[in-house]
Amino acid sequence: MAQKIIGIDLGTTNSVVAVMEGGQVTVIADDDQQRLCPSIVAVNDGAAPLVGYPARNQLVVNPRQTIYSIKRFMGRRHQEVAEEEKNISYEIVGGPEEMVKVRAGRRIFTPPEVSAIILRTLKDRAEKFLHSEIQKAIITVPAYFNDSQRQATKDAGGLAGLVVERIINEPTAAALAYGLDRKQISKVAVFDLGGGTFDVSILELSEGIFHVLATNGNTHLGGDDIDRRLVEWVYTEFEKQNAFPLNRQPQVFERVRQEAERVKCALSFEDSESFDLPILETRDGKVFNFTRRLSRADLESLVRGIIDRTINPCRRALDDAALTPEQINEVILVGGSTRMPLVRRVVQEVFRKEPNTSVNPDEVVAIGAAIQGAVLSGEISDVLLLDVNPLSLGIETYGGAMSKLIFRNSPIPATAKEVFTTAVDHQTAIDVHILQGEREMAADNRTLARFALSGISPQPAGAPRIEVTFTIDVNGILNVAARDLATGKEEHFEVKPSYGLTEEDVNRQVDESIEHAFDDMDRRMWVEHKAEAERVLAATHKALSQHSGKLDGGQLEKIDALITRTEKALAAEDWHELKSALDALNEATIPLAEVMVTEAIKKEGAPGPSGHDPGSH
């Protein structure tokens, strides 16, 4: 008997786990018969973390150590989520260029670590239901998640003790759940507005084949933004009413935010609802409350601009699929935010038809993931899923342009090759700068990774032939190779986010609790970064002793300062700061490395390089 593969919808607001049993998909409930698991983790020093409803229950009394909406920070740098960071109660740490981390109690967590706690809870729930160990899972992500966000999700699954068999897009999973028994050819639009992200996908369903034609979306748009708009309305109205601003202490902010969420949900079914927030503020012995009735029309007026931001992605997806609204047979709604009557009216305006409301928007994604799990385990044999790559992938070329190798909405898995050359005489190395995005210039797109191909034989500009190969797997995760066709020298690089865990890390942690997993990862990261720091410092000191006279004063001063910073981080045994210092030191020593290469070439009688292509140091 094949091992069960569970399906997990790891959501911004709620998460769900489902499994195929006896030809039917079951959404698995907890001991209290709750099918949804709030995506909230409460960290209490010295105790196991709380997950789901228990964590949500302590959000107001312990907001600094209760983490929610972590999905919005998965695979993200601080500069990418500056607005989101302003609207949470827990503490975010790190510099603008660094990956987001969360401080809760005495620990610092990465978003994959927090997500792993949620996934572990869902895994335990499934094992209790099935009375057997679960090792494999399908995990869904927004269709517009980039490579770093997908890698972060896969890392979270590994930390939770799961082999992630496939990462699939949420709208695609929803279409699987909707169309499993449908045999006729139909064009389907999946409109997915969740707590933190928005996606729209256009699919063709035909005889068990699910072919994604196009996808679009916005990973900074969801129900959280509606809640935030209501929170700001409360703060504005309170100040108008009382002539002084309401404080933004975490406990008060969380009370307002939770009440805003409750009122928003109620107004999907009622014409009006009251805000009821007693004892929000006390001044000079006087208690200040906030009570105000809000109509559905008032809410829609407040948030219409937010909902309208879903319109253009829908139109772009239709254009990419070369379809008109009239050619769409069905529109499926996914995500709790699609319960809002305003959202349903906007969907009807765009697609010119009533959306299908027969599926549960909170559960349909997990159901589709469970179906895909059954396909991979062999329980279902007549379903084929053909997904697409949501964003273009390419490299930087001379002059700072982006050359795209795999275009958005290309079917995956996919492989693309292109031959590049050098732009500078006698160039011996290239910097392969891997990018994701749709803009023409590299600086306007997202950097995924960089790696170097060295050992190129010095030749006149335009003579070397460098073959770059991009391979994107069924999870939408990228591998890159660069090869000098003349010498056969080749470098491979699996694109991983900067917090990425090695396979050994994940395997070692599979059978351990989340608490032990965190400790193990911290220890490993310290050992690895300590060894790298010692190597880099030794090499830098040696290079400076031989070539410092070739650098200007500003370059030397910057390198010396970063050497001191790195040595201090080593002494403090702080691997987070050590990694940041090493990254900065490696960048600052690029001119020194170029001097060394130039000197080496001069000894061989060849002129030195002045730049690189594709890309440039």
PDB file of N, CA, C and O in Angstrom, residues 540-573:
ATOM      1  N   THR A 540      41.878  37.435   3.345  1.00  0.00           N
ATOM      2  CA  THR A 540      41.881  38.891   3.177  1.00  0.00           C
ATOM      3  C   THR A 540      43.166  39.504   3.718  1.00  0.00           C
ATOM      4  O   THR A 540      43.779  40.376   3.081  1.00  0.00           O
ATOM      5  N   HIS A 541      43.588  39.072   4.907  1.00  0.00           N
ATOM      6  CA  HIS A 541      44.839  39.596   5.472  1.00  0.00           C
ATOM      7  C   HIS A 541      46.018  39.299   4.549  1.00  0.00           C
ATOM      8  O   HIS A 541      46.889  40.155   4.336  1.00  0.00           O
ATOM      9  N   LYS A 542      46.056  38.091   3.986  1.00  0.00           N
ATOM     10  CA  LYS A 542      47.149  37.724   3.092  1.00  0.00           C
ATOM     11  C   LYS A 542      47.135  38.589   1.832  1.00  0.00           C
ATOM     12  O   LYS A 542      48.193  39.087   1.381  1.00  0.00           O
ATOM     13  N   ALA A 543      45.951  38.773   1.259  1.00  0.00           N
ATOM     14  CA  ALA A 543      45.840  39.577   0.044  1.00  0.00           C
ATOM     15  C   ALA A 543      46.222  41.030   0.297  1.00  0.00           C
ATOM     16  O   ALA A 543      46.896  41.668  -0.531  1.00  0.00           O
ATOM     17  N   LEU A 544      45.815  41.577   1.439  1.00  0.00           N
ATOM     18  CA  LEU A 544      46.165  42.962   1.771  1.00  0.00           C
ATOM     19  C   LEU A 544      47.669  43.133   1.927  1.00  0.00           C
ATOM     20  O   LEU A 544      48.248  44.161   1.527  1.00  0.00           O
ATOM     21  N   SER A 545      48.326  42.148   2.519  1.00  0.00           N
ATOM     22  CA  SER A 545      49.780  42.254   2.722  1.00  0.00           C
ATOM     23  C   SER A 545      50.528  42.315   1.401  1.00  0.00           C
ATOM     24  O   SER A 545      51.627  42.872   1.332  1.00  0.00           O
ATOM     25  N   GLN A 546      49.922  41.784   0.326  1.00  0.00           N
ATOM     26  CA  GLN A 546      50.598  41.730  -0.967  1.00  0.00           C
ATOM     27  C   GLN A 546      50.136  42.813  -1.944  1.00  0.00           C
ATOM     28  O   GLN A 546      50.889  43.221  -2.812  1.00  0.00           O
ATOM     29  N   HIS A 547      48.901  43.273  -1.798  1.00  0.00           N
ATOM     30  CA  HIS A 547      48.327  44.128  -2.841  1.00  0.00           C
ATOM     31  C   HIS A 547      47.656  45.400  -2.317  1.00  0.00           C
ATOM     32  O   HIS A 547      47.011  46.094  -3.099  1.00  0.00           O
ATOM     33  N   SER A 548      47.779  45.715  -1.045  1.00  0.00           N
ATOM     34  CA  SER A 548      47.042  46.870  -0.506  1.00  0.00           C
ATOM     35  C   SER A 548      47.433  48.177  -1.185  1.00  0.00           C
ATOM     36  O   SER A 548      46.635  49.111  -1.271  1.00  0.00           O
ATOM     37  N   GLY A 549      48.663  48.241  -1.704  1.00  0.00           N
ATOM     38  CA  GLY A 549      49.099  49.463  -2.361  1.00  0.00           C
ATOM     39  C   GLY A 549      48.352  49.780  -3.643  1.00  0.00           C
ATOM     40  O   GLY A 549      48.421  50.902  -4.150  1.00  0.00           O
ATOM     41  N   LYS A 550      47.619  48.796  -4.180  1.00  0.00           N
ATOM     42  CA  LYS A 550      46.856  49.015  -5.407  1.00  0.00           C
ATOM     43  C   LYS A 550      45.450  49.564  -5.150  1.00  0.00           C
ATOM     44  O   LYS A 550      44.717  49.865  -6.086  1.00  0.00           O
ATOM     45  N   LEU A 551      45.045  49.662  -3.865  1.00  0.00           N
ATOM     46  CA  LEU A 551      43.712  50.164  -3.521  1.00  0.00           C
ATOM     47  C   LEU A 551      43.798  51.608  -3.055  1.00  0.00           C
ATOM     48  O   LEU A 551      44.825  52.046  -2.517  1.00  0.00           O
ATOM     49  N   ASP A 552      42.697  52.349  -3.216  1.00  0.00           N
ATOM     50  CA  ASP A 552      42.702  53.719  -2.713  1.00  0.00           C
ATOM     51  C   ASP A 552      42.357  53.724  -1.219  1.00  0.00           C
ATOM     52  O   ASP A 552      41.946  52.708  -0.639  1.00  0.00           O
ATOM     53  N   GLY A 553      42.524  54.879  -0.620  1.00  0.00           N
ATOM     54  CA  GLY A 553      42.349  54.991   0.834  1.00  0.00           C
ATOM     55  C   GLY A 553      40.954  54.632   1.295  1.00  0.00           C
ATOM     56  O   GLY A 553      40.775  53.975   2.324  1.00  0.00           O
ATOM     57  N   GLY A 554      39.941  55.031   0.513  1.00  0.00           N
ATOM     58  CA  GLY A 554      38.568  54.726   0.900  1.00  0.00           C
ATOM     59  C   GLY A 554      38.280  53.239   0.884  1.00  0.00           C
ATOM     60  O   GLY A 554      37.591  52.710   1.767  1.00  0.00           O
ATOM     61  N   GLN A 555      38.813  52.543  -0.133  1.00  0.00           N
ATOM     62  CA  GLN A 555      38.616  51.101  -0.208  1.00  0.00           C
ATOM     63  C   GLN A 555      39.270  50.388   0.970  1.00  0.00           C
ATOM     64  O   GLN A 555      38.689  49.492   1.589  1.00  0.00           O
ATOM     65  N   LEU A 556      40.514  50.799   1.288  1.00  0.00           N
ATOM     66  CA  LEU A 556      41.220  50.177   2.417  1.00  0.00           C
ATOM     67  C   LEU A 556      40.512  50.434   3.737  1.00  0.00           C
ATOM     68  O   LEU A 556      40.384  49.533   4.580  1.00  0.00           O
ATOM     69  N   GLU A 557      40.019  51.650   3.919  1.00  0.00           N
ATOM     70  CA  GLU A 557      39.331  52.003   5.167  1.00  0.00           C
ATOM     71  C   GLU A 557      38.057  51.163   5.343  1.00  0.00           C
ATOM     72  O   GLU A 557      37.769  50.666   6.437  1.00  0.00           O
ATOM     73  N   LYS A 558      37.321  50.971   4.247  1.00  0.00           N
ATOM     74  CA  LYS A 558      36.090  50.180   4.316  1.00  0.00           C
ATOM     75  C   LYS A 558      36.397  48.724   4.648  1.00  0.00           C
ATOM     76  O   LYS A 558      35.730  48.100   5.489  1.00  0.00           O
ATOM     77  N   ILE A 559      37.440  48.154   4.005  1.00  0.00           N
ATOM     78  CA  ILE A 559      37.813  46.765   4.281  1.00  0.00           C
ATOM     79  C   ILE A 559      38.260  46.599   5.728  1.00  0.00           C
ATOM     80  O   ILE A 559      37.855  45.651   6.416  1.00  0.00           O
ATOM     81  N   ASP A 560      39.092  47.526   6.226  1.00  0.00           N
ATOM     82  CA  ASP A 560      39.563  47.444   7.621  1.00  0.00           C
ATOM     83  C   ASP A 560      38.398  47.488   8.605  1.00  0.00           C
ATOM     84  O   ASP A 560      38.367  46.731   9.588  1.00  0.00           O
ATOM     85  N   ALA A 561      37.426  48.367   8.340  1.00  0.00           N
ATOM     86  CA  ALA A 561      36.267  48.478   9.238  1.00  0.00           C
ATOM     87  C   ALA A 561      35.453  47.188   9.247  1.00  0.00           C
ATOM     88  O   ALA A 561      34.985  46.740  10.309  1.00  0.00           O
ATOM     89  N   LEU A 562      35.307  46.564   8.084  1.00  0.00           N
ATOM     90  CA  LEU A 562      34.525  45.333   8.013  1.00  0.00           C
ATOM     91  C   LEU A 562      35.279  44.138   8.587  1.00  0.00           C
ATOM     92  O   LEU A 562      34.673  43.209   9.115  1.00  0.00           O
ATOM     93  N   ILE A 563      36.615  44.155   8.505  1.00  0.00           N
ATOM     94  CA  ILE A 563      37.400  43.126   9.189  1.00  0.00           C
ATOM     95  C   ILE A 563      37.163  43.208  10.692  1.00  0.00           C
ATOM     96  O   ILE A 563      36.928  42.200  11.369  1.00  0.00           O
ATOM     97  N   THR A 564      37.184  44.424  11.232  1.00  0.00           N
ATOM     98  CA  THR A 564      36.939  44.616  12.673  1.00  0.00           C
ATOM     99  C   THR A 564      35.535  44.162  13.051  1.00  0.00           C
ATOM    100  O   THR A 564      35.337  43.485  14.067  1.00  0.00           O
ATOM    101  N   ARG A 565      34.552  44.497  12.221  1.00  0.00           N
ATOM    102  CA  ARG A 565      33.173  44.083  12.502  1.00  0.00           C
ATOM    103  C   ARG A 565      33.044  42.563  12.511  1.00  0.00           C
ATOM    104  O   ARG A 565      32.384  41.980  13.380  1.00  0.00           O
ATOM    105  N   THR A 566      33.694  41.916  11.543  1.00  0.00           N
ATOM    106  CA  THR A 566      33.637  40.453  11.465  1.00  0.00           C
ATOM    107  C   THR A 566      34.299  39.817  12.676  1.00  0.00           C
ATOM    108  O   THR A 566      33.785  38.845  13.256  1.00  0.00           O
ATOM    109  N   GLU A 567      35.450  40.342  13.085  1.00  0.00           N
ATOM    110  CA  GLU A 567      36.152  39.792  14.250  1.00  0.00           C
ATOM    111  C   GLU A 567      35.328  39.961  15.532  1.00  0.00           C
ATOM    112  O   GLU A 567      35.292  39.067  16.388  1.00  0.00           O
ATOM    113  N   LYS A 568      34.619  41.082  15.650  1.00  0.00           N
ATOM    114  CA  LYS A 568      33.755  41.294  16.824  1.00  0.00           C
ATOM    115  C   LYS A 568      32.597  40.300  16.827  1.00  0.00           C
ATOM    116  O   LYS A 568      32.218  39.773  17.874  1.00  0.00           O
ATOM    117  N   ALA A 569      32.010  40.052  15.659  1.00  0.00           N
ATOM    118  CA  ALA A 569      30.909  39.088  15.568  1.00  0.00           C
ATOM    119  C   ALA A 569      31.395  37.677  15.910  1.00  0.00           C
ATOM    120  O   ALA A 569      30.677  36.899  16.546  1.00  0.00           O
ATOM    121  N   LEU A 570      32.626  37.347  15.500  1.00  0.00           N
ATOM    122  CA  LEU A 570      33.209  36.052  15.871  1.00  0.00           C
ATOM    123  C   LEU A 570      33.338  35.931  17.381  1.00  0.00           C
ATOM    124  O   LEU A 570      32.967  34.912  17.977  1.00  0.00           O
ATOM    125  N   ALA A 571      33.847  36.984  17.995  1.00  0.00           N
ATOM    126  CA  ALA A 571      34.046  36.957  19.455  1.00  0.00           C
ATOM    127  C   ALA A 571      32.720  36.853  20.189  1.00  0.00           C
ATOM    128  O   ALA A 571      32.618  36.204  21.240  1.00  0.00           O
ATOM    129  N   ALA A 572      31.669  37.472  19.632  1.00  0.00           N
ATOM    130  CA  ALA A 572      30.357  37.463  20.280  1.00  0.00           C
ATOM    131  C   ALA A 572      29.577  36.184  19.999  1.00  0.00           C
ATOM    132  O   ALA A 572      28.508  35.966  20.572  1.00  0.00           O
ATOM    133  N   GLU A 573      30.080  35.352  19.081  1.00  0.00           N
ATOM    134  CA  GLU A 573      29.401  34.107  18.682  1.00  0.00           C
ATOM    135  C   GLU A 573      27.967  34.370  18.233  1.00  0.00           C
ATOM    136  O   GLU A 573      27.042  33.625  18.545  1.00  0.00           O
TER     137      GLU A 573
END
